[in-house]
Amino acid sequence: MKAARLHEYGKQLVLEDIPVPDLAPDENLVQVKACGMCRSDVQLVDGYFRPYADIKPPITVGHEITGVVHKIGSIVPKSSGFQEGDHVVVAPGWGDGTCRHCQVGNTHICPNVRWPGFGPVGGFAEFLPVPARYLIKVDSRLQFEQLAPLTDAGMTPYRGIKKLRDAGALGPDRVLGVFGVGGLGGYAVQYARLLGGGATVVAFARSDEKLAVATAYGADHVINVKGKSSADVGEELKKATSQAQLDAIIDCVGAPEMIQLGFALLSISGHYADVGLVGDRIDIPLFPRVSREQTFHGSFWGNYTDLSEIMALAAHGKIRHTIKAITFDQLNENIELLRVGNIVGRAVMKF
Ligand SMILES: [Zn+2]
């Protein structure tokens, strides 16, 4: 089968023919139809994750995976209802099933987690085996290139906004900031509307082209922050919403300057959920965090339940997409474009 693999950190992916991976008895073999390209693919290539998880190459890259069930494992229970030809999405965090995080459904933060696309099997390949319990059947009318990014770009901000909602940070009298309108932020704006309980939604980014996407997806206001101080941005925010501070922030960037801006704008008792990973270190003043009783939420990817909820929204036609369809042969050139931030929406490889 065709596969795009990382053989050496810092080098391009090698597009090659390799054997179809073996199928364990509790797995289904998925024939990949589409796989989204994520900024974390670039970071994987660049070695960003190595201090945290030094994965040994060769790595089959690609973790936003959708396709059809090609073969069913020998002990996959009949009650799971899988049939060959079913359209599926792959829930990404494959836990050990035994720890307390797995027991409550958060398999993606299991200490023994495995992720497709960060090891031997991944989505930039024609086939991959997936533990059957991490496959979700989807409506066959949905398009593969739209389903693929929902497993990460379209799930990660969903979980983050659920955390803000569950913390009581959202409601009709609150202002929610969406930071970044790239692959994740376009979805974040829509979830801000769907889950925000009537909160005013303001999108922040450095590109008017990306902010236009936020407006199209229902942001009440957009602010271009390029070259502006936090005081300038606060003033624009006040003109737009009549308050200069944000009650909640979903940060889809995670760059040091955006985080510094975010905390400068965060209100008393504000909640900050970060799902972006552009930076690695931040320097922010401590006293206001304590004296203003602010809360920081780390929110990582999402679990089976999050993805099931998103599939329901997709089946109801409630999610819109900005997709750039690419071919297998165009993977490396698009990794370069993504590295410099030159992709609007999500690049999705289609077989
Ligand atoms: Zn576990």
mmCIF file of C-alpha atoms and ligand atoms in Angstrom:
data_model
loop_
_atom_site.group_PDB
_atom_site.id
_atom_site.type_symbol
_atom_site.label_atom_id
_atom_site.label_comp_id
_atom_site.label_asym_id
_atom_site.label_seq_id
_atom_site.Cartn_x
_atom_site.Cartn_y
_atom_site.Cartn_z
ATOM 1 C CA MET A 1 0.000 0.000 0.000
ATOM 2 C CA LYS A 2 1.002 3.630 -0.354
ATOM 3 C CA ALA A 3 2.192 5.300 2.847
ATOM 4 C CA ALA A 4 3.804 8.636 3.744
ATOM 5 C CA ARG A 5 6.370 8.004 6.460
ATOM 6 C CA LEU A 6 8.815 10.020 8.500
ATOM 7 C CA HIS A 7 12.142 8.205 8.444
ATOM 8 C CA GLU A 8 14.251 10.978 9.913
ATOM 9 C CA TYR A 9 13.228 14.008 12.010
ATOM 10 C CA GLY A 10 13.597 17.287 10.133
ATOM 11 C CA LYS A 11 13.359 15.629 6.719
ATOM 12 C CA GLN A 12 10.493 15.382 4.224
ATOM 13 C CA LEU A 13 8.051 12.495 4.393
ATOM 14 C CA VAL A 14 8.995 9.527 2.224
ATOM 15 C CA LEU A 15 6.124 8.462 -0.051
ATOM 16 C CA GLU A 16 6.591 4.739 -0.480
ATOM 17 C CA ASP A 17 4.989 1.334 -0.900
ATOM 18 C CA ILE A 18 4.895 -0.791 2.254
ATOM 19 C CA PRO A 19 2.985 -3.933 3.308
ATOM 20 C CA VAL A 20 -0.551 -3.517 4.690
ATOM 21 C CA PRO A 21 -0.164 -3.715 8.527
ATOM 22 C CA ASP A 22 -1.228 -6.895 10.349
ATOM 23 C CA LEU A 23 -4.693 -6.905 11.897
ATOM 24 C CA ALA A 24 -5.069 -7.784 15.601
ATOM 25 C CA PRO A 25 -8.190 -9.799 16.542
ATOM 26 C CA ASP A 26 -9.886 -6.793 18.220
ATOM 27 C CA GLU A 27 -9.181 -4.414 15.344
ATOM 28 C CA ASN A 28 -10.914 -3.539 12.091
ATOM 29 C CA LEU A 29 -8.878 -2.770 9.008
ATOM 30 C CA VAL A 30 -9.851 0.670 7.705
ATOM 31 C CA GLN A 31 -9.354 1.647 4.087
ATOM 32 C CA VAL A 32 -8.490 5.330 4.333
ATOM 33 C CA LYS A 33 -10.579 7.624 2.151
ATOM 34 C CA ALA A 34 -9.392 10.970 3.517
ATOM 35 C CA CYS A 35 -6.932 12.289 6.109
ATOM 36 C CA GLY A 36 -6.565 15.881 7.229
ATOM 37 C CA MET A 37 -3.235 17.625 7.619
ATOM 38 C CA CYS A 38 -2.600 19.198 11.000
ATOM 39 C CA ARG A 39 -0.098 21.684 12.306
ATOM 40 C CA SER A 40 0.986 18.948 14.693
ATOM 41 C CA ASP A 41 2.127 16.938 11.646
ATOM 42 C CA VAL A 42 4.570 19.748 10.930
ATOM 43 C CA GLN A 43 5.603 19.778 14.590
ATOM 44 C CA LEU A 44 6.071 16.006 14.526
ATOM 45 C CA VAL A 45 8.368 16.315 11.507
ATOM 46 C CA ASP A 46 10.241 19.170 13.195
ATOM 47 C CA GLY A 47 10.740 17.190 16.429
ATOM 48 C CA TYR A 48 8.594 19.483 18.659
ATOM 49 C CA PHE A 49 7.206 16.511 20.601
ATOM 50 C CA ARG A 50 10.521 14.723 21.123
ATOM 51 C CA PRO A 51 11.142 16.087 24.653
ATOM 52 C CA TYR A 52 7.725 14.652 25.631
ATOM 53 C CA ALA A 53 7.512 11.500 23.491
ATOM 54 C CA ASP A 54 10.502 10.562 21.382
ATOM 55 C CA ILE A 55 8.746 8.333 18.881
ATOM 56 C CA LYS A 56 11.030 6.044 16.912
ATOM 57 C CA PRO A 57 10.833 6.337 13.101
ATOM 58 C CA PRO A 58 9.584 5.172 10.716
ATOM 59 C CA ILE A 59 6.348 6.950 11.637
ATOM 60 C CA THR A 60 3.299 6.772 9.376
ATOM 61 C CA VAL A 61 1.996 10.341 9.680
ATOM 62 C CA GLY A 62 -1.640 11.508 9.567
ATOM 63 C CA HIS A 63 -4.193 11.386 12.387
ATOM 64 C CA GLU A 64 -7.418 12.944 11.039
ATOM 65 C CA ILE A 65 -8.699 9.749 9.569
ATOM 66 C CA THR A 66 -11.884 8.585 7.909
ATOM 67 C CA GLY A 67 -12.606 5.711 5.566
ATOM 68 C CA VAL A 68 -14.505 2.462 5.219
ATOM 69 C CA VAL A 69 -14.299 -0.793 7.158
ATOM 70 C CA HIS A 70 -12.384 -3.156 4.880
ATOM 71 C CA LYS A 71 -12.055 -6.179 7.164
ATOM 72 C CA ILE A 72 -13.415 -7.028 10.608
ATOM 73 C CA GLY A 73 -11.182 -8.530 13.322
ATOM 74 C CA SER A 74 -11.887 -12.090 14.484
ATOM 75 C CA ILE A 75 -13.002 -11.203 18.047
ATOM 76 C CA VAL A 76 -14.760 -7.894 17.322
ATOM 77 C CA PRO A 77 -18.152 -8.516 18.946
ATOM 78 C CA LYS A 78 -21.149 -8.912 16.647
ATOM 79 C CA SER A 79 -22.977 -6.455 18.916
ATOM 80 C CA SER A 80 -20.665 -3.697 17.678
ATOM 81 C CA GLY A 81 -22.672 -3.951 14.461
ATOM 82 C CA PHE A 82 -19.734 -3.324 12.138
ATOM 83 C CA GLN A 83 -20.057 -4.486 8.558
ATOM 84 C CA GLU A 84 -17.560 -4.293 5.748
ATOM 85 C CA GLY A 85 -18.158 -1.094 3.805
ATOM 86 C CA ASP A 86 -19.330 0.923 6.824
ATOM 87 C CA HIS A 87 -18.208 4.539 6.733
ATOM 88 C CA VAL A 88 -16.232 5.357 9.874
ATOM 89 C CA VAL A 89 -14.169 8.022 11.593
ATOM 90 C CA VAL A 90 -11.253 7.123 13.840
ATOM 91 C CA ALA A 91 -11.357 8.363 17.451
ATOM 92 C CA PRO A 92 -7.693 9.162 17.961
ATOM 93 C CA GLY A 93 -6.607 8.491 21.566
ATOM 94 C CA TRP A 94 -6.236 4.749 21.975
ATOM 95 C CA GLY A 95 -5.974 4.111 25.721
ATOM 96 C CA ASP A 96 -5.051 0.943 27.600
ATOM 97 C CA GLY A 97 -8.655 0.633 28.810
ATOM 98 C CA THR A 98 -7.616 0.010 32.413
ATOM 99 C CA CYS A 99 -6.551 3.315 34.029
ATOM 100 C CA ARG A 100 -8.979 5.710 35.723
ATOM 101 C CA HIS A 101 -8.875 8.119 32.774
ATOM 102 C CA CYS A 102 -9.876 5.350 30.386
ATOM 103 C CA GLN A 103 -12.566 4.190 32.815
ATOM 104 C CA VAL A 104 -14.337 7.548 32.565
ATOM 105 C CA GLY A 105 -13.896 7.711 28.801
ATOM 106 C CA ASN A 106 -10.874 10.005 28.580
ATOM 107 C CA THR A 107 -8.758 7.447 26.741
ATOM 108 C CA HIS A 108 -6.881 10.243 24.959
ATOM 109 C CA ILE A 109 -5.122 11.248 28.204
ATOM 110 C CA CYS A 110 -4.334 7.679 29.255
ATOM 111 C CA PRO A 111 -0.672 7.431 30.368
ATOM 112 C CA ASN A 112 -0.311 4.479 27.988
ATOM 113 C CA VAL A 113 -2.109 6.128 25.072
ATOM 114 C CA ARG A 114 -1.301 5.346 21.439
ATOM 115 C CA TRP A 115 -2.173 7.736 18.633
ATOM 116 C CA PRO A 116 -2.569 6.847 14.981
ATOM 117 C CA GLY A 117 -0.223 9.039 12.975
ATOM 118 C CA PHE A 118 2.387 9.099 15.752
ATOM 119 C CA GLY A 119 3.756 5.575 15.382
ATOM 120 C CA PRO A 120 3.742 2.654 12.974
ATOM 121 C CA VAL A 121 0.195 3.197 11.658
ATOM 122 C CA GLY A 122 -1.364 6.403 10.390
ATOM 123 C CA GLY A 123 -3.775 8.033 7.997
ATOM 124 C CA PHE A 124 -1.473 9.116 5.186
ATOM 125 C CA ALA A 125 -1.589 5.485 4.077
ATOM 126 C CA GLU A 126 -4.135 3.404 2.220
ATOM 127 C CA PHE A 127 -4.935 1.129 5.172
ATOM 128 C CA LEU A 128 -4.587 1.079 8.930
ATOM 129 C CA PRO A 129 -5.793 -1.291 11.651
ATOM 130 C CA VAL A 130 -7.884 0.402 14.359
ATOM 131 C CA PRO A 131 -9.150 -1.121 17.639
ATOM 132 C CA ALA A 132 -12.843 -1.530 16.861
ATOM 133 C CA ARG A 133 -13.853 0.377 20.021
ATOM 134 C CA TYR A 134 -12.244 3.521 18.571
ATOM 135 C CA LEU A 135 -14.263 3.503 15.350
ATOM 136 C CA ILE A 136 -17.470 5.491 15.056
ATOM 137 C CA LYS A 137 -19.900 4.652 12.266
ATOM 138 C CA VAL A 138 -21.108 7.685 10.366
ATOM 139 C CA ASP A 139 -23.872 8.589 7.975
ATOM 140 C CA SER A 140 -22.750 7.462 4.500
ATOM 141 C CA ARG A 141 -24.098 10.694 2.983
ATOM 142 C CA LEU A 142 -21.375 12.737 4.705
ATOM 143 C CA GLN A 143 -18.318 13.571 2.613
ATOM 144 C CA PHE A 144 -15.016 12.002 3.603
ATOM 145 C CA GLU A 145 -12.998 15.185 3.094
ATOM 146 C CA GLN A 146 -15.319 16.956 5.554
ATOM 147 C CA LEU A 147 -15.309 14.116 8.082
ATOM 148 C CA ALA A 148 -11.519 13.826 8.292
ATOM 149 C CA PRO A 149 -10.767 17.176 9.971
ATOM 150 C CA LEU A 150 -13.628 16.703 12.424
ATOM 151 C CA THR A 151 -11.494 14.093 14.209
ATOM 152 C CA ASP A 152 -9.006 16.745 15.346
ATOM 153 C CA ALA A 153 -9.349 20.311 13.995
ATOM 154 C CA GLY A 154 -13.111 19.998 14.394
ATOM 155 C CA MET A 155 -12.955 18.195 17.739
ATOM 156 C CA THR A 156 -10.183 19.890 19.715
ATOM 157 C CA PRO A 157 -11.911 23.296 20.023
ATOM 158 C CA TYR A 158 -15.214 21.528 20.722
ATOM 159 C CA ARG A 159 -13.774 19.914 23.848
ATOM 160 C CA GLY A 160 -12.141 23.207 24.885
ATOM 161 C CA ILE A 161 -15.415 25.130 24.572
ATOM 162 C CA LYS A 162 -17.261 22.383 26.464
ATOM 163 C CA LYS A 163 -14.798 22.966 29.316
ATOM 164 C CA LEU A 164 -15.574 26.698 29.292
ATOM 165 C CA ARG A 165 -19.294 25.930 29.208
ATOM 166 C CA ASP A 166 -19.088 23.374 32.014
ATOM 167 C CA ALA A 167 -17.087 25.854 34.121
ATOM 168 C CA GLY A 168 -19.954 28.342 33.849
ATOM 169 C CA ALA A 169 -17.905 30.805 31.790
ATOM 170 C CA LEU A 170 -20.452 31.228 28.984
ATOM 171 C CA GLY A 171 -23.879 32.827 28.781
ATOM 172 C CA PRO A 172 -25.811 35.726 27.242
ATOM 173 C CA ASP A 173 -24.000 38.389 29.271
ATOM 174 C CA ARG A 174 -20.496 37.073 28.516
ATOM 175 C CA VAL A 175 -17.977 37.779 25.778
ATOM 176 C CA LEU A 176 -16.087 34.774 24.390
ATOM 177 C CA GLY A 177 -12.884 35.336 22.431
ATOM 178 C CA VAL A 178 -11.802 32.872 19.748
ATOM 179 C CA PHE A 179 -8.052 33.245 19.158
ATOM 180 C CA GLY A 180 -6.854 32.162 15.737
ATOM 181 C CA VAL A 181 -9.000 31.293 12.747
ATOM 182 C CA GLY A 182 -6.876 28.612 11.114
ATOM 183 C CA GLY A 183 -7.751 24.942 10.884
ATOM 184 C CA LEU A 184 -9.196 24.817 14.416
ATOM 185 C CA GLY A 185 -10.519 28.354 14.809
ATOM 186 C CA GLY A 186 -12.986 28.097 11.912
ATOM 187 C CA TYR A 187 -14.679 25.307 13.830
ATOM 188 C CA ALA A 188 -14.222 27.063 17.181
ATOM 189 C CA VAL A 189 -16.312 30.033 15.998
ATOM 190 C CA GLN A 190 -19.159 27.675 15.062
ATOM 191 C CA TYR A 191 -19.015 25.800 18.366
ATOM 192 C CA ALA A 192 -18.895 29.141 20.185
ATOM 193 C CA ARG A 193 -22.285 29.814 18.606
ATOM 194 C CA LEU A 194 -23.638 26.301 19.215
ATOM 195 C CA LEU A 195 -22.442 25.888 22.817
ATOM 196 C CA GLY A 196 -21.990 29.493 23.929
ATOM 197 C CA GLY A 197 -25.421 29.913 25.476
ATOM 198 C CA GLY A 198 -25.851 33.279 23.773
ATOM 199 C CA ALA A 199 -22.377 34.639 24.504
ATOM 200 C CA THR A 200 -21.055 37.358 22.209
ATOM 201 C CA VAL A 201 -18.382 35.779 20.011
ATOM 202 C CA VAL A 202 -15.323 37.802 18.985
ATOM 203 C CA ALA A 203 -12.645 36.298 16.729
ATOM 204 C CA PHE A 204 -9.023 37.474 16.888
ATOM 205 C CA ALA A 205 -6.418 36.757 14.198
ATOM 206 C CA ARG A 206 -3.614 38.383 12.243
ATOM 207 C CA SER A 207 -5.092 37.912 8.770
ATOM 208 C CA ASP A 208 -8.188 39.585 7.294
ATOM 209 C CA GLU A 209 -8.657 36.613 4.980
ATOM 210 C CA LYS A 210 -8.962 34.272 7.961
ATOM 211 C CA LEU A 211 -11.159 36.729 9.877
ATOM 212 C CA ALA A 212 -13.542 36.757 6.910
ATOM 213 C CA VAL A 213 -14.031 33.018 7.525
ATOM 214 C CA ALA A 214 -14.902 33.792 11.168
ATOM 215 C CA THR A 215 -17.488 36.368 10.079
ATOM 216 C CA ALA A 216 -18.998 33.892 7.618
ATOM 217 C CA TYR A 217 -19.267 31.306 10.415
ATOM 218 C CA GLY A 218 -21.142 33.625 12.740
ATOM 219 C CA ALA A 219 -18.625 35.627 14.779
ATOM 220 C CA ASP A 220 -20.361 38.752 16.111
ATOM 221 C CA HIS A 221 -17.160 40.774 15.766
ATOM 222 C CA VAL A 222 -13.653 40.239 14.424
ATOM 223 C CA ILE A 223 -10.448 42.034 15.388
ATOM 224 C CA ASN A 224 -7.190 41.940 13.444
ATOM 225 C CA VAL A 225 -4.472 41.990 16.121
ATOM 226 C CA LYS A 226 -1.442 42.254 13.843
ATOM 227 C CA GLY A 227 1.007 44.841 15.157
ATOM 228 C CA LYS A 228 -1.387 46.080 17.863
ATOM 229 C CA SER A 229 -0.756 46.412 21.610
ATOM 230 C CA SER A 230 -3.077 44.738 24.084
ATOM 231 C CA ALA A 231 -4.375 48.217 25.018
ATOM 232 C CA ASP A 232 -5.241 48.906 21.347
ATOM 233 C CA VAL A 233 -6.999 45.573 21.045
ATOM 234 C CA GLY A 234 -8.854 46.181 24.322
ATOM 235 C CA GLU A 235 -10.093 49.514 22.981
ATOM 236 C CA GLU A 236 -11.380 47.887 19.777
ATOM 237 C CA LEU A 237 -13.032 45.213 21.859
ATOM 238 C CA LYS A 238 -14.747 47.873 23.974
ATOM 239 C CA LYS A 239 -16.043 49.663 20.875
ATOM 240 C CA ALA A 240 -17.426 46.377 19.554
ATOM 241 C CA THR A 241 -18.900 44.855 22.720
ATOM 242 C CA SER A 242 -18.947 47.714 25.261
ATOM 243 C CA GLN A 243 -16.464 45.846 27.446
ATOM 244 C CA ALA A 244 -12.674 45.859 27.103
ATOM 245 C CA GLN A 245 -12.194 42.393 28.571
ATOM 246 C CA LEU A 246 -13.024 38.820 27.676
ATOM 247 C CA ASP A 247 -14.918 36.541 30.046
ATOM 248 C CA ALA A 248 -13.658 33.435 28.304
ATOM 249 C CA ILE A 249 -11.076 32.591 25.676
ATOM 250 C CA ILE A 250 -10.660 29.564 23.453
ATOM 251 C CA ASP A 251 -7.107 29.826 22.153
ATOM 252 C CA CYS A 252 -6.527 27.846 18.964
ATOM 253 C CA VAL A 253 -3.039 29.290 18.476
ATOM 254 C CA GLY A 254 -1.023 28.873 21.658
ATOM 255 C CA ALA A 255 1.679 31.262 20.468
ATOM 256 C CA PRO A 256 3.417 33.208 23.265
ATOM 257 C CA GLU A 257 2.284 36.624 21.972
ATOM 258 C CA MET A 258 -1.349 35.475 21.634
ATOM 259 C CA ILE A 259 -1.321 33.993 25.139
ATOM 260 C CA GLN A 260 0.145 37.209 26.528
ATOM 261 C CA LEU A 261 -2.547 39.172 24.696
ATOM 262 C CA GLY A 262 -5.211 36.772 25.959
ATOM 263 C CA PHE A 263 -4.216 37.062 29.595
ATOM 264 C CA ALA A 264 -3.940 40.845 29.253
ATOM 265 C CA LEU A 265 -7.583 40.883 28.096
ATOM 266 C CA LEU A 266 -8.951 38.227 30.466
ATOM 267 C CA SER A 267 -11.563 39.480 32.925
ATOM 268 C CA ILE A 268 -11.901 38.952 36.649
ATOM 269 C CA SER A 269 -12.970 35.345 37.145
ATOM 270 C CA GLY A 270 -12.205 34.695 33.463
ATOM 271 C CA HIS A 271 -11.566 31.270 31.974
ATOM 272 C CA TYR A 272 -8.844 30.547 29.417
ATOM 273 C CA ALA A 273 -8.875 27.276 27.471
ATOM 274 C CA ASP A 274 -5.812 26.592 25.375
ATOM 275 C CA VAL A 275 -5.885 24.010 22.606
ATOM 276 C CA GLY A 276 -3.137 25.559 20.456
ATOM 277 C CA LEU A 277 0.486 24.479 20.554
ATOM 278 C CA VAL A 278 2.410 26.913 18.394
ATOM 279 C CA GLY A 279 4.709 27.982 21.222
ATOM 280 C CA ASP A 280 6.450 25.997 23.905
ATOM 281 C CA ARG A 281 7.079 28.469 26.761
ATOM 282 C CA ILE A 282 5.129 31.468 28.015
ATOM 283 C CA ASP A 283 6.028 34.378 30.270
ATOM 284 C CA ILE A 284 3.010 35.969 31.936
ATOM 285 C CA PRO A 285 2.595 37.949 35.170
ATOM 286 C CA LEU A 286 1.378 35.816 38.076
ATOM 287 C CA PHE A 287 -0.332 38.284 40.422
ATOM 288 C CA PRO A 288 -3.341 39.097 38.209
ATOM 289 C CA ARG A 289 -3.990 35.369 37.700
ATOM 290 C CA VAL A 290 -4.296 34.916 41.447
ATOM 291 C CA SER A 291 -5.891 38.209 42.478
ATOM 292 C CA ARG A 292 -8.441 38.037 39.644
ATOM 293 C CA GLU A 293 -9.150 34.346 40.293
ATOM 294 C CA GLN A 294 -8.662 33.259 36.706
ATOM 295 C CA THR A 295 -8.690 29.680 35.490
ATOM 296 C CA PHE A 296 -6.531 28.060 32.834
ATOM 297 C CA HIS A 297 -7.868 24.926 31.157
ATOM 298 C CA GLY A 298 -5.554 22.658 29.249
ATOM 299 C CA SER A 299 -7.712 20.842 26.723
ATOM 300 C CA PHE A 300 -6.263 18.116 24.593
ATOM 301 C CA TRP A 301 -7.807 16.767 21.379
ATOM 302 C CA GLY A 302 -10.968 14.869 22.406
ATOM 303 C CA ASN A 303 -12.460 11.526 23.284
ATOM 304 C CA TYR A 304 -14.939 9.110 21.736
ATOM 305 C CA THR A 305 -17.895 10.930 23.297
ATOM 306 C CA ASP A 306 -16.769 14.317 21.977
ATOM 307 C CA LEU A 307 -16.380 12.853 18.492
ATOM 308 C CA SER A 308 -19.780 11.131 18.664
ATOM 309 C CA GLU A 309 -21.409 14.456 19.547
ATOM 310 C CA ILE A 310 -19.642 16.143 16.650
ATOM 311 C CA MET A 311 -20.792 13.408 14.274
ATOM 312 C CA ALA A 312 -24.359 14.125 15.393
ATOM 313 C CA LEU A 313 -23.871 17.823 14.617
ATOM 314 C CA ALA A 314 -22.396 16.914 11.223
ATOM 315 C CA ALA A 315 -25.294 14.571 10.437
ATOM 316 C CA HIS A 316 -27.700 17.423 11.282
ATOM 317 C CA GLY A 317 -25.838 19.673 8.821
ATOM 318 C CA LYS A 318 -24.762 22.078 11.582
ATOM 319 C CA ILE A 319 -21.037 22.261 10.785
ATOM 320 C CA ARG A 320 -19.526 24.150 7.867
ATOM 321 C CA HIS A 321 -16.081 23.480 6.442
ATOM 322 C CA THR A 322 -13.267 25.284 4.698
ATOM 323 C CA ILE A 323 -11.370 22.497 2.970
ATOM 324 C CA LYS A 324 -8.439 22.450 0.597
ATOM 325 C CA ALA A 325 -8.423 18.998 -1.028
ATOM 326 C CA ILE A 326 -4.956 17.666 -1.856
ATOM 327 C CA THR A 327 -3.553 14.424 -3.254
ATOM 328 C CA PHE A 328 -1.148 11.956 -1.670
ATOM 329 C CA ASP A 329 1.655 13.265 -3.890
ATOM 330 C CA GLN A 330 1.132 16.832 -2.622
ATOM 331 C CA LEU A 331 1.693 16.031 1.075
ATOM 332 C CA ASN A 332 5.206 17.416 1.403
ATOM 333 C CA GLU A 333 4.515 20.693 -0.389
ATOM 334 C CA ASN A 334 1.478 21.279 1.833
ATOM 335 C CA ILE A 335 3.467 20.588 4.977
ATOM 336 C CA GLU A 336 5.710 23.465 3.880
ATOM 337 C CA LEU A 337 2.673 25.730 3.300
ATOM 338 C CA LEU A 338 1.271 24.824 6.706
ATOM 339 C CA ARG A 339 4.610 25.515 8.398
ATOM 340 C CA VAL A 340 4.428 29.153 7.289
ATOM 341 C CA GLY A 341 0.665 29.446 7.935
ATOM 342 C CA ASN A 342 -0.314 29.744 4.275
ATOM 343 C CA ILE A 343 -3.356 27.482 4.259
ATOM 344 C CA VAL A 344 -6.871 28.850 4.761
ATOM 345 C CA GLY A 345 -9.033 26.189 6.429
ATOM 346 C CA ARG A 346 -7.864 22.594 6.432
ATOM 347 C CA ALA A 347 -5.767 20.745 3.873
ATOM 348 C CA VAL A 348 -7.236 17.254 3.475
ATOM 349 C CA MET A 349 -5.625 14.425 1.519
ATOM 350 C CA LYS A 350 -8.084 12.326 -0.461
ATOM 351 C CA PHE A 351 -7.405 8.897 -1.884
HETATM 352 ZN ZN ZN B 1 -5.759 4.174 30.286
#
